[in-house]
Short mmCIF file of C-alpha atoms in Angstrom, two decimals:
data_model
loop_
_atom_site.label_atom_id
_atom_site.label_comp_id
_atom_site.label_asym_id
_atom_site.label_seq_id
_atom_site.Cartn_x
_atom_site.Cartn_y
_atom_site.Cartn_z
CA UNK A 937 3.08 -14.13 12.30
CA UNK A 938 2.12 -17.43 10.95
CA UNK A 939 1.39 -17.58 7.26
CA UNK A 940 -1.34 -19.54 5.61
CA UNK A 941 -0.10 -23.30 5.01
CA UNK A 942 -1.05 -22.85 1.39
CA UNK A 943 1.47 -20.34 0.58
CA UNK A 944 4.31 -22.82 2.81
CA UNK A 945 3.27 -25.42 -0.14
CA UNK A 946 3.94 -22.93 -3.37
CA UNK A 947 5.96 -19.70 -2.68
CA UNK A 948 8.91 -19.13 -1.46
CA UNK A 949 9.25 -15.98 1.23
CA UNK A 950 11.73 -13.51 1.80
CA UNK A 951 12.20 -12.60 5.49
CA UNK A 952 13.38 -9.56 6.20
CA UNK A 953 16.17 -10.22 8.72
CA UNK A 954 17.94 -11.82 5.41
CA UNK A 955 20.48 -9.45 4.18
CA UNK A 956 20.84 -8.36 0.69
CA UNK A 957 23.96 -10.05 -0.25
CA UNK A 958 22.16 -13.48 1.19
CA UNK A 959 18.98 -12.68 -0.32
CA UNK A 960 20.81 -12.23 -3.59
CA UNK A 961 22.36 -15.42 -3.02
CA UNK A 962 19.40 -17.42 -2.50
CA UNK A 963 17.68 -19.52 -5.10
CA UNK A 964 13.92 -20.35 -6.09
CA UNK A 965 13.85 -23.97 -5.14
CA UNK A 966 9.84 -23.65 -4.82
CA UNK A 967 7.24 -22.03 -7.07
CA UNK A 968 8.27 -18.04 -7.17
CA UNK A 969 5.59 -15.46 -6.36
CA UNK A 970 6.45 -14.80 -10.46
CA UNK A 971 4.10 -16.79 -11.52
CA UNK A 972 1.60 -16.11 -14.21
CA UNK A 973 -0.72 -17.22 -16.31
CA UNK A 974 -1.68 -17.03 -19.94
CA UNK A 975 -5.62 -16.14 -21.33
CA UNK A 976 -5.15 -19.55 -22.94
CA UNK A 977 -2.99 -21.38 -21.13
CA UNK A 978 -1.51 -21.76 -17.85
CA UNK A 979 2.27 -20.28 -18.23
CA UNK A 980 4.35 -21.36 -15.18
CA UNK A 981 7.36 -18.74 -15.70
CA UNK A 982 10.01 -19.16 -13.65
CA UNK A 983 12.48 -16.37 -13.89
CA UNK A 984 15.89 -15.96 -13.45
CA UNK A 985 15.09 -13.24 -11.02
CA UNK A 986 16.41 -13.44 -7.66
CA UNK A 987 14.50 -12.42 -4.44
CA UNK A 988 16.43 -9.70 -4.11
CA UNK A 989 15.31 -6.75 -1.74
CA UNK A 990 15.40 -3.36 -4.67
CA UNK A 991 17.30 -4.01 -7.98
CA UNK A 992 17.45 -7.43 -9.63
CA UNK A 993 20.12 -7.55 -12.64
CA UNK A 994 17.46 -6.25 -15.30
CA UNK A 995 16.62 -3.51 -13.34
CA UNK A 996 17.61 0.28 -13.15
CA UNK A 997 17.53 1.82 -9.65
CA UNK A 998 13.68 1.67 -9.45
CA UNK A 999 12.89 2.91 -12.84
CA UNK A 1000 12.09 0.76 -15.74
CA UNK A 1001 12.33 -2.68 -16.71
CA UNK A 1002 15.77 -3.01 -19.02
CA UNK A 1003 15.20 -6.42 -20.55
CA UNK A 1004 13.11 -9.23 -20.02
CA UNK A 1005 14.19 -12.23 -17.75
CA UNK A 1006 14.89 -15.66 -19.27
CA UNK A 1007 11.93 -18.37 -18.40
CA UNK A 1008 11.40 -22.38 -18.61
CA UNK A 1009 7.75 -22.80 -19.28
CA UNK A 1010 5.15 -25.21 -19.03
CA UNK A 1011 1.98 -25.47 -20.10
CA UNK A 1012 -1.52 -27.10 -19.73
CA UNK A 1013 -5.45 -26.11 -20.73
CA UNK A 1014 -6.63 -23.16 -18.67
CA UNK A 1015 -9.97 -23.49 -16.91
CA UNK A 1016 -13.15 -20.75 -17.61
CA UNK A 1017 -12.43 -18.77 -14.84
CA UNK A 1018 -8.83 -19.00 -15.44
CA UNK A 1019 -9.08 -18.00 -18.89
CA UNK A 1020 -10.89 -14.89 -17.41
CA UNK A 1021 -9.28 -14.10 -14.82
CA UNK A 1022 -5.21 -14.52 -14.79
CA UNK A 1023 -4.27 -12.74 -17.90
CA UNK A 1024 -1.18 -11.41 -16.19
CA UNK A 1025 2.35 -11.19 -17.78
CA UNK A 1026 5.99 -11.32 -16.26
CA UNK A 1027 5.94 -8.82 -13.57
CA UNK A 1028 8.79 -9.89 -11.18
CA UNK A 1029 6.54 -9.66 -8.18
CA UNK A 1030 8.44 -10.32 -4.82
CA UNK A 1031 6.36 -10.27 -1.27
CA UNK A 1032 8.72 -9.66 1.81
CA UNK A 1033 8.13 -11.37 4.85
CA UNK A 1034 7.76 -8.80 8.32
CA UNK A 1035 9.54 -5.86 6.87
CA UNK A 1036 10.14 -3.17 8.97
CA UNK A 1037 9.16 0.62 7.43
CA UNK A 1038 12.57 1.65 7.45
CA UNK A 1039 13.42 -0.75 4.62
CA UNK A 1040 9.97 -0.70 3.38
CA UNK A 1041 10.27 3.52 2.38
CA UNK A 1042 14.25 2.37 1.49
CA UNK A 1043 13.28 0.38 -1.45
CA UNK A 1044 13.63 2.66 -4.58
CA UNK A 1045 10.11 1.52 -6.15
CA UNK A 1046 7.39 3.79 -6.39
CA UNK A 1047 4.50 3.81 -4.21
CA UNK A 1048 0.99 5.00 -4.13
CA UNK A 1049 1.55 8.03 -2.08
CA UNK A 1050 4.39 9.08 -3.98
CA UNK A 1051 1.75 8.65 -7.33
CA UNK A 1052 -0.33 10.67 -5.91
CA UNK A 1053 2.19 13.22 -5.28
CA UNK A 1054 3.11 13.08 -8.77
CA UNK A 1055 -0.43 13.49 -10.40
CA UNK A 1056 -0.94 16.74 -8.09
CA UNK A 1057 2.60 18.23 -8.32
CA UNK A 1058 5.36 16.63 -10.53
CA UNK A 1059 7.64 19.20 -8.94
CA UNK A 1060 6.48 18.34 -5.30
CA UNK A 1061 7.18 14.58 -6.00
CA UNK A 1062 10.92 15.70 -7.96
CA UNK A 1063 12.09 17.80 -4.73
CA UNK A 1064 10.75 15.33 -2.18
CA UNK A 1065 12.27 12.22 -4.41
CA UNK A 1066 15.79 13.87 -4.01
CA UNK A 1067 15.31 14.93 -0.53
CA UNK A 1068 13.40 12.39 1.33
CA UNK A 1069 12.24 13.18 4.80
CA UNK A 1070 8.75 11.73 6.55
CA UNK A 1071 7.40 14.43 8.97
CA UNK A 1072 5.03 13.17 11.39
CA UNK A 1073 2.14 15.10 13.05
CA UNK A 1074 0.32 13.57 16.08
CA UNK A 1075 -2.42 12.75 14.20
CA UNK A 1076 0.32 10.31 11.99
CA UNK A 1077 1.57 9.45 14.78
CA UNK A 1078 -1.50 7.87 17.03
CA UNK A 1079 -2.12 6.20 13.37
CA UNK A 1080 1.00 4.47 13.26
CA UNK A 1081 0.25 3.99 17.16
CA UNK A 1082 -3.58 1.98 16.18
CA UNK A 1083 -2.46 0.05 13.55
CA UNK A 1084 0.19 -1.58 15.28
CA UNK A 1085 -2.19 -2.23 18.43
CA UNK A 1086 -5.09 -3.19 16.19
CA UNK A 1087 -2.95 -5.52 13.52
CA UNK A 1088 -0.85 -6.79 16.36
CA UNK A 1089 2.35 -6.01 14.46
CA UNK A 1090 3.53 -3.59 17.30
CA UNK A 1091 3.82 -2.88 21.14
CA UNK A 1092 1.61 -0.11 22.14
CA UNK A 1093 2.35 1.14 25.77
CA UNK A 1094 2.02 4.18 28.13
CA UNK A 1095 2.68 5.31 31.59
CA UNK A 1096 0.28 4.98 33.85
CA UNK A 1097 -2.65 7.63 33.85
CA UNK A 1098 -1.67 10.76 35.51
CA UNK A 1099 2.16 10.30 35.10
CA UNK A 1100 4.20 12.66 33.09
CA UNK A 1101 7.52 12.12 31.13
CA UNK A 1102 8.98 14.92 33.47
CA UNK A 1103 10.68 12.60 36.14
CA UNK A 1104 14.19 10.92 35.19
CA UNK A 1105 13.20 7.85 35.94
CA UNK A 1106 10.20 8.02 33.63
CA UNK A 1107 12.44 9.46 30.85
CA UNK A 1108 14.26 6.51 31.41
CA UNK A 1109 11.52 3.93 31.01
CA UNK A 1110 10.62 5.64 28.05
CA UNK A 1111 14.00 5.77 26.29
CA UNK A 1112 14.32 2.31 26.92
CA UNK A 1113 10.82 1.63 25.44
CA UNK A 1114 11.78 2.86 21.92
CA UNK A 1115 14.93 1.24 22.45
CA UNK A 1116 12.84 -1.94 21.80
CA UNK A 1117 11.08 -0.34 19.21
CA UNK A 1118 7.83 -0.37 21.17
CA UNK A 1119 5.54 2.98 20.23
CA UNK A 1120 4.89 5.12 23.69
CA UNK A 1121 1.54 6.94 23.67
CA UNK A 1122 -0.39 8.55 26.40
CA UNK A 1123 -2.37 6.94 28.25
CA UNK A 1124 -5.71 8.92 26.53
CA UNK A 1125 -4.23 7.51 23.68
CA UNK A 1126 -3.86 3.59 24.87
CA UNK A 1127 -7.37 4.05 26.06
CA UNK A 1128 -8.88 4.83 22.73
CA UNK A 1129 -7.02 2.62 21.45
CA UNK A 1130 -8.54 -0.13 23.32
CA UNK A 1131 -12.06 1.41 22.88
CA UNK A 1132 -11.85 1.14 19.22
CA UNK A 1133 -10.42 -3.03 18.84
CA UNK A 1134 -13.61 -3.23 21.57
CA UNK A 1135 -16.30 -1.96 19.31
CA UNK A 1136 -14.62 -3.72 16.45
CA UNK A 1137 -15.26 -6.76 18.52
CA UNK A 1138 -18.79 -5.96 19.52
CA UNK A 1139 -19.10 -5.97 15.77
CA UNK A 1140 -17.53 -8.99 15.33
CA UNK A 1141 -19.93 -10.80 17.76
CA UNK A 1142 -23.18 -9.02 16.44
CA UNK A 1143 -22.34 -10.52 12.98
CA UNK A 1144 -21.74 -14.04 13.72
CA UNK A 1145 -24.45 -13.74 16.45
CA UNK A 1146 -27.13 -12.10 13.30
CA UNK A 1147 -25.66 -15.19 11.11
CA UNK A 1148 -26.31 -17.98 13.12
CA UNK A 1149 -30.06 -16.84 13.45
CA UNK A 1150 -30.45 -16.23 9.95
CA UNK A 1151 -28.29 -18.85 8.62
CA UNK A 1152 -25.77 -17.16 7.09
CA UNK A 1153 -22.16 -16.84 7.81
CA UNK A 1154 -20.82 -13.59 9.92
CA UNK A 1155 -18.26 -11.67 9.66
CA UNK A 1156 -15.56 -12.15 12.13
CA UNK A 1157 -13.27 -9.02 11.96
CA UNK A 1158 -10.63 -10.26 14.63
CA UNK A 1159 -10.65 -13.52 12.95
CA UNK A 1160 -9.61 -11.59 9.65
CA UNK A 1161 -6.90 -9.77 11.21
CA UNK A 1162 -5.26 -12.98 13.15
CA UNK A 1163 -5.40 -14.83 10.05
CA UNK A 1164 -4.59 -12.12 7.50
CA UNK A 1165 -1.34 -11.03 6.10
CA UNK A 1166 -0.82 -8.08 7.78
CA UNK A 1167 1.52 -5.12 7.08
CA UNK A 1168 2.03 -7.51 3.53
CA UNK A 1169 4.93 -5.13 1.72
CA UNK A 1170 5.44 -6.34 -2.33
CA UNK A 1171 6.94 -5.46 -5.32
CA UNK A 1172 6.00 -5.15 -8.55
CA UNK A 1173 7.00 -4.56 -12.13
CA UNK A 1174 4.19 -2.31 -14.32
CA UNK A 1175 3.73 -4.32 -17.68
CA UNK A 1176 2.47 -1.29 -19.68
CA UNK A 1177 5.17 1.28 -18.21
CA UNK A 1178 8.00 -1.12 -17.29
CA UNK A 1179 8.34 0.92 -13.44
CA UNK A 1180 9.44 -0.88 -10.76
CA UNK A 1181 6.09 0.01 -7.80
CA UNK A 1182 5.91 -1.02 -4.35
CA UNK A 1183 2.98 -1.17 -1.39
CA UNK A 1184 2.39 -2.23 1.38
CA UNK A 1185 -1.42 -3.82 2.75
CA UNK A 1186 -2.56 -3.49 5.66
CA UNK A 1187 -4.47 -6.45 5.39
CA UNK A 1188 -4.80 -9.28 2.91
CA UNK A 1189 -7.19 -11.47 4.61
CA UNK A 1190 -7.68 -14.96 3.67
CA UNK A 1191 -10.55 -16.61 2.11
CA UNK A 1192 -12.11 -13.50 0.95
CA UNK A 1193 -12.02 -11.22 -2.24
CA UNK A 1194 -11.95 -7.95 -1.22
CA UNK A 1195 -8.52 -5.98 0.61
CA UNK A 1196 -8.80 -3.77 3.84
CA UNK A 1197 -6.90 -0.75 4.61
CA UNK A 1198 -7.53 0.90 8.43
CA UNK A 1199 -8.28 4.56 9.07
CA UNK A 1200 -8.44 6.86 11.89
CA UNK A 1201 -10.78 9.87 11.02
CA UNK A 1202 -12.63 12.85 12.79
CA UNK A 1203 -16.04 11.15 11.17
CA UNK A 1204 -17.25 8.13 10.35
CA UNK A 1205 -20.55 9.48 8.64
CA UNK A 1206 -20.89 8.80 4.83
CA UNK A 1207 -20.85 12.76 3.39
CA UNK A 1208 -17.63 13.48 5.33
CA UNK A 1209 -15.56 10.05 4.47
CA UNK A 1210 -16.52 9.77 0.85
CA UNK A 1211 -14.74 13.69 0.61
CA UNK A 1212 -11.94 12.87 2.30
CA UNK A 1213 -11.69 9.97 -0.29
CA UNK A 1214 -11.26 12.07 -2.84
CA UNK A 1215 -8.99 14.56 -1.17
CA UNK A 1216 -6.50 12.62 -0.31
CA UNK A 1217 -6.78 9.86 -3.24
CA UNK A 1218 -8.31 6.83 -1.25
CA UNK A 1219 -10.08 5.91 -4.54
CA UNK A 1220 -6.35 5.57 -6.23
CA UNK A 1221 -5.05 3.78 -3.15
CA UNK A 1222 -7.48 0.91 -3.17
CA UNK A 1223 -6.89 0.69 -7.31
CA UNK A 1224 -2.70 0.48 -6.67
CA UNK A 1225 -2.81 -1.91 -4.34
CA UNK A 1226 -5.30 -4.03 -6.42
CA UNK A 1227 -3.42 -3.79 -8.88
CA UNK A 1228 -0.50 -5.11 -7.04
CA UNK A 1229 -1.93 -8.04 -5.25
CA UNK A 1230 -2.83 -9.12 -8.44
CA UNK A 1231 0.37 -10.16 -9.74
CA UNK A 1232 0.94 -13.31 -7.10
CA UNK A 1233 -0.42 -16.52 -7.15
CA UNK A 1234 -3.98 -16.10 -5.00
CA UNK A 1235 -2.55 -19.12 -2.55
CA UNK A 1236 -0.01 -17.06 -1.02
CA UNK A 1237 -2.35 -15.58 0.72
CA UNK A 1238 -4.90 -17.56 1.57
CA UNK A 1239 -6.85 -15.85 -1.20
CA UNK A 1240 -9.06 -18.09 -4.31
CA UNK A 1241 -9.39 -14.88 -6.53
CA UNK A 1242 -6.37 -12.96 -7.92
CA UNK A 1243 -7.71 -9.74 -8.47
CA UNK A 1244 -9.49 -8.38 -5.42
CA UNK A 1245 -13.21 -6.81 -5.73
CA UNK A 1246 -12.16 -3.74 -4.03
CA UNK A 1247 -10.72 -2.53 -1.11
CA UNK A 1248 -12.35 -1.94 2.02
CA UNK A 1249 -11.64 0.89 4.60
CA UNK A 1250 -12.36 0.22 8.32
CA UNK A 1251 -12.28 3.95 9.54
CA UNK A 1252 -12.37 4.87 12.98
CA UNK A 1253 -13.16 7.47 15.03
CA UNK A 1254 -10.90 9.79 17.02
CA UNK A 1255 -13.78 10.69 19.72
CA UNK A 1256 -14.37 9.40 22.87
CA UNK A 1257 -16.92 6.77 21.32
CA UNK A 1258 -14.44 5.45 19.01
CA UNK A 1259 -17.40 4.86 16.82
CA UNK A 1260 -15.83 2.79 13.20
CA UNK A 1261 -17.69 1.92 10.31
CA UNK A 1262 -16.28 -0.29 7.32
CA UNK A 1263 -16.67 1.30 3.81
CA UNK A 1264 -15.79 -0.24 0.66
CA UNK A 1265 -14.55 1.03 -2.92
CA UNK A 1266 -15.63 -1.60 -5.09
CA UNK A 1267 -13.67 -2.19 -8.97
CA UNK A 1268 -16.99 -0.90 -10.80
CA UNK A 1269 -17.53 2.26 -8.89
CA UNK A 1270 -17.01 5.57 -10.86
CA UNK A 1271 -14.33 6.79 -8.80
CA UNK A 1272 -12.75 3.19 -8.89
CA UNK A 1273 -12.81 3.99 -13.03
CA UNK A 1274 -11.27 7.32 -12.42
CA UNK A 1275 -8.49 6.21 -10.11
CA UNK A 1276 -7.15 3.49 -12.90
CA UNK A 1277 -7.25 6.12 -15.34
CA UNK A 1278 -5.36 8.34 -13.28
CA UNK A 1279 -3.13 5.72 -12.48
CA UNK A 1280 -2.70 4.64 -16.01
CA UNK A 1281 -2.01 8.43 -16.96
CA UNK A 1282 0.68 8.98 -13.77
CA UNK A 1283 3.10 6.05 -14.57
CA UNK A 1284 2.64 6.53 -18.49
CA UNK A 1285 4.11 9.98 -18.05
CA UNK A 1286 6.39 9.12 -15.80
CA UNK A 1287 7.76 6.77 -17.84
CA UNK A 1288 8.04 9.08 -20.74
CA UNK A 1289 10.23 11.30 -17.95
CA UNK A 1290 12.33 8.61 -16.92
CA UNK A 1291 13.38 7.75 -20.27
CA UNK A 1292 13.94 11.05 -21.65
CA UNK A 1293 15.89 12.24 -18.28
CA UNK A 1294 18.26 8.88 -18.89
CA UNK A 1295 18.77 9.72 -22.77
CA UNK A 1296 19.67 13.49 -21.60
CA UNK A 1297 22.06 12.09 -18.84
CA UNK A 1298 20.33 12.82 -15.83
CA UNK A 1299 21.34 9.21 -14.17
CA UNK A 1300 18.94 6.16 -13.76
CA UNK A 1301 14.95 4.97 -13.43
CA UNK A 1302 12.99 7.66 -11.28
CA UNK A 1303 15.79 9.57 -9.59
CA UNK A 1304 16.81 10.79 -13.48
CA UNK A 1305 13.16 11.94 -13.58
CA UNK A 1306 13.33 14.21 -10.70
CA UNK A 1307 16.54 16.03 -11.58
CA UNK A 1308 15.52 16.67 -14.76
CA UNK A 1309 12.23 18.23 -13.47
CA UNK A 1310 13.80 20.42 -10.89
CA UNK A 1311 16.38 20.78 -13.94
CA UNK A 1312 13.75 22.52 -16.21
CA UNK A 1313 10.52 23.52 -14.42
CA UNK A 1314 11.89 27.45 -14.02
CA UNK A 1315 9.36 30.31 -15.20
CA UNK A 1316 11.07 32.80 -17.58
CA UNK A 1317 8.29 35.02 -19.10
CA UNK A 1318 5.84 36.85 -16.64
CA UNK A 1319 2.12 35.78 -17.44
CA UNK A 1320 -0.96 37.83 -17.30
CA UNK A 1321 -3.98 36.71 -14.97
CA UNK A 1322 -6.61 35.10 -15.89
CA UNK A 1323 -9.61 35.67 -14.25
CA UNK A 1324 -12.94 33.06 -15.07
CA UNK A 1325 -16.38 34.95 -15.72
CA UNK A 1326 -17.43 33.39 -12.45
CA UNK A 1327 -14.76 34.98 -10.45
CA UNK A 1328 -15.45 38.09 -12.02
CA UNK A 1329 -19.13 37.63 -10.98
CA UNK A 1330 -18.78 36.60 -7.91
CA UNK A 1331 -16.44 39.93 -7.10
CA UNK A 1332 -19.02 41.73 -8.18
CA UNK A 1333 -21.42 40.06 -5.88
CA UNK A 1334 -19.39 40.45 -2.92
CA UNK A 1335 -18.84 44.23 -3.47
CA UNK A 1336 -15.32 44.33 -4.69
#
């Protein structure tokens, strides 16, 4: 995928075909994504930090930050906006170029989904730390399957309709499919699939169609994607918590302020999205990966803002219309409030954990933290229950 020209002039990239011990080896002869910038002045840190995929030298194995990395600075007036905007410190961010899942989920940092997991069940997140395993469902699955058609970072394919995978030489064709690493759906699938980048294109063309008779600029959704950064994985050190976090966009596009992350849903309607929102934490999502984008220079993607606006969510249908309707979580809604709290209140904890489980001898960053959970979280007295006045009233409504 090509990369905006702006980043080729101040970052340097990490591709992901570069092994460890090389990318250890290699050094920051351009400006490093680990740049920041002062309220008052524009700080050009460059660290001795290596882009290194997982731990650098000052680093525990994804927990916190053990010392801070040496800098040579320089320094000039900051503008207004500058002086309002990048008030970032040292963070170590790294982006990686293409990188795979595999070595996306192998990177010991901590991501979103695993924060999440952490603020609903710190002893969910300990056992599934320890023992990692990704179950899929076929509704993951045909996910995995869209994005990778719509983003163009995969090969989609399928047999032709009405063929099964019960004949050896089908069998064969598909082993040797996801040999290549190509995703095999049905062909149902492929076809809704299709349907689904088509109405996002009919969209595409209504917008620039409405802007050019009403002056305005449209919005070009394909353009976005071919442009974008897609599938962008990063790293990240917290500044208030010192924890190493990861993520990974599915879009960064360029020239705007605002991320996108794509959905496949049973509705597109506004009552039914904005509660699956909540349930499963898209509010806290969109708030991570701000949070994370925000700690590169705004050039390396194509971007003029550092902090995004929001995120927005391009959800789409899984019915035979393949109806999809963007939504957006702006940075001043009331759940965008709650999410950074709950953010704030997850890694601050954790922190607490992963410092106390290395003092007690537990081992290193966030791995310490879920042994000594699992270590301690053991009922030993019986407790009554409690039952609410409502419950109680609502028995007694019910007849029982």
């Amino acid at each position: 995928m090509a990369r905006p020209s702006t980043f080729r002039k101040s970052c340097t990239w990490i591709p992901s075909s570069t092994s460890t011990a090389n990318r250890s080896n290699m050094r920051m002869t351009r400006r490093s994504p680990c740049v920041t910038t002062a309220p008052s002045t524009r700080t050009t840190r460059t660290t001795s930090c290596r882009p290194t995929r997982g731990r650098t030298s000052n680093q525990d194995n994804g927990g916190r930050t053990k010392s801070p990395p040496r800098y040579t600075q320089e320094t000039r007036p900051a503008t207004r906006r500058e002086k309002k905007e990048h008030t970032m410190t040292h963070t170590d961010a790294v982006a990686y170029e293409d990188m795979p899942d595999s070595e996306y989920f192998a990177l010991p940092s901590l991501d979103q989904s695993q924060l999440k997991q952490f603020l609903h069940s710190p002893y969910d997140w300990a056992w599934n730390r320890l023992h990692p395993h990704h179950e899929t469902t076929d509704a993951m699955r045909f996910g995995t399957a869209f994005h990778a058609y719509l983003l163009g970072t995969g090969t989609v394919v399928a047999l032709p309709e009405g063929e099964t995978f019960r004949s050896k030489k089908n069998q064969q064709w598909k082993d040797e499919q996801l040999e290549q690493g190509n995703i095999v759906v049905s062909a149902d699938e492929l076809a809704m699939c299709r349907r689904m980048r088509e109405n996002l294109e009919a969209s595409s063309n209504l917008s620039i169609t409405q802007g050019e008779e009403t002056g305005t600029p449209g919005r070009d959704f394909i353009r976005m994607i071919e442009e974008g950064a897609r599938e962008q994985a990063f790293e990240w050190t917290d500044r208030t918590s010192g924890l190493r976090l990861k993520g990974k966009a599915d879009l960064i596009p360029q020239g705007v302020d605002y991320l996108v992350d794509v959905k496949t849903c049973q509705s597109v309607d506004p009552v039914p999205f904005a509660k699956a929102c909540l349930n499963h934490g898209y509010h806290i999502q969109s708030e991570f990966y701000r949070m994370g984008v925000s700690q590169f220079d705004p050039q390396l993607f194509g971007r003029y803002r550092r902090r995004a606006s929001g995120m927005e969510f391009w959800c789409f249908e899984k019915t035979d219309a393949a109806r999809w309707q963007p939504y957006v979580i702006k940075s001043d809604s009331p759940a965008a409030e709650l999410a950074r709290k709950s953010i704030r209140q997850g890694l601050n904890t954790l922190s607490v954990m992963v410092a106390d489980a290395q003092d007690a001898g537990y081992g290193e960053g966030y791995d310490a933290a879920a042994a000594m959970i699992l270590d301690q979280d053991h009922p030993t007295e019986t407790k009554p229950v409690e039952f609410a006045d409502w419950m109680l009233r609502d028995a007694m409504r019910i007849g029982f």
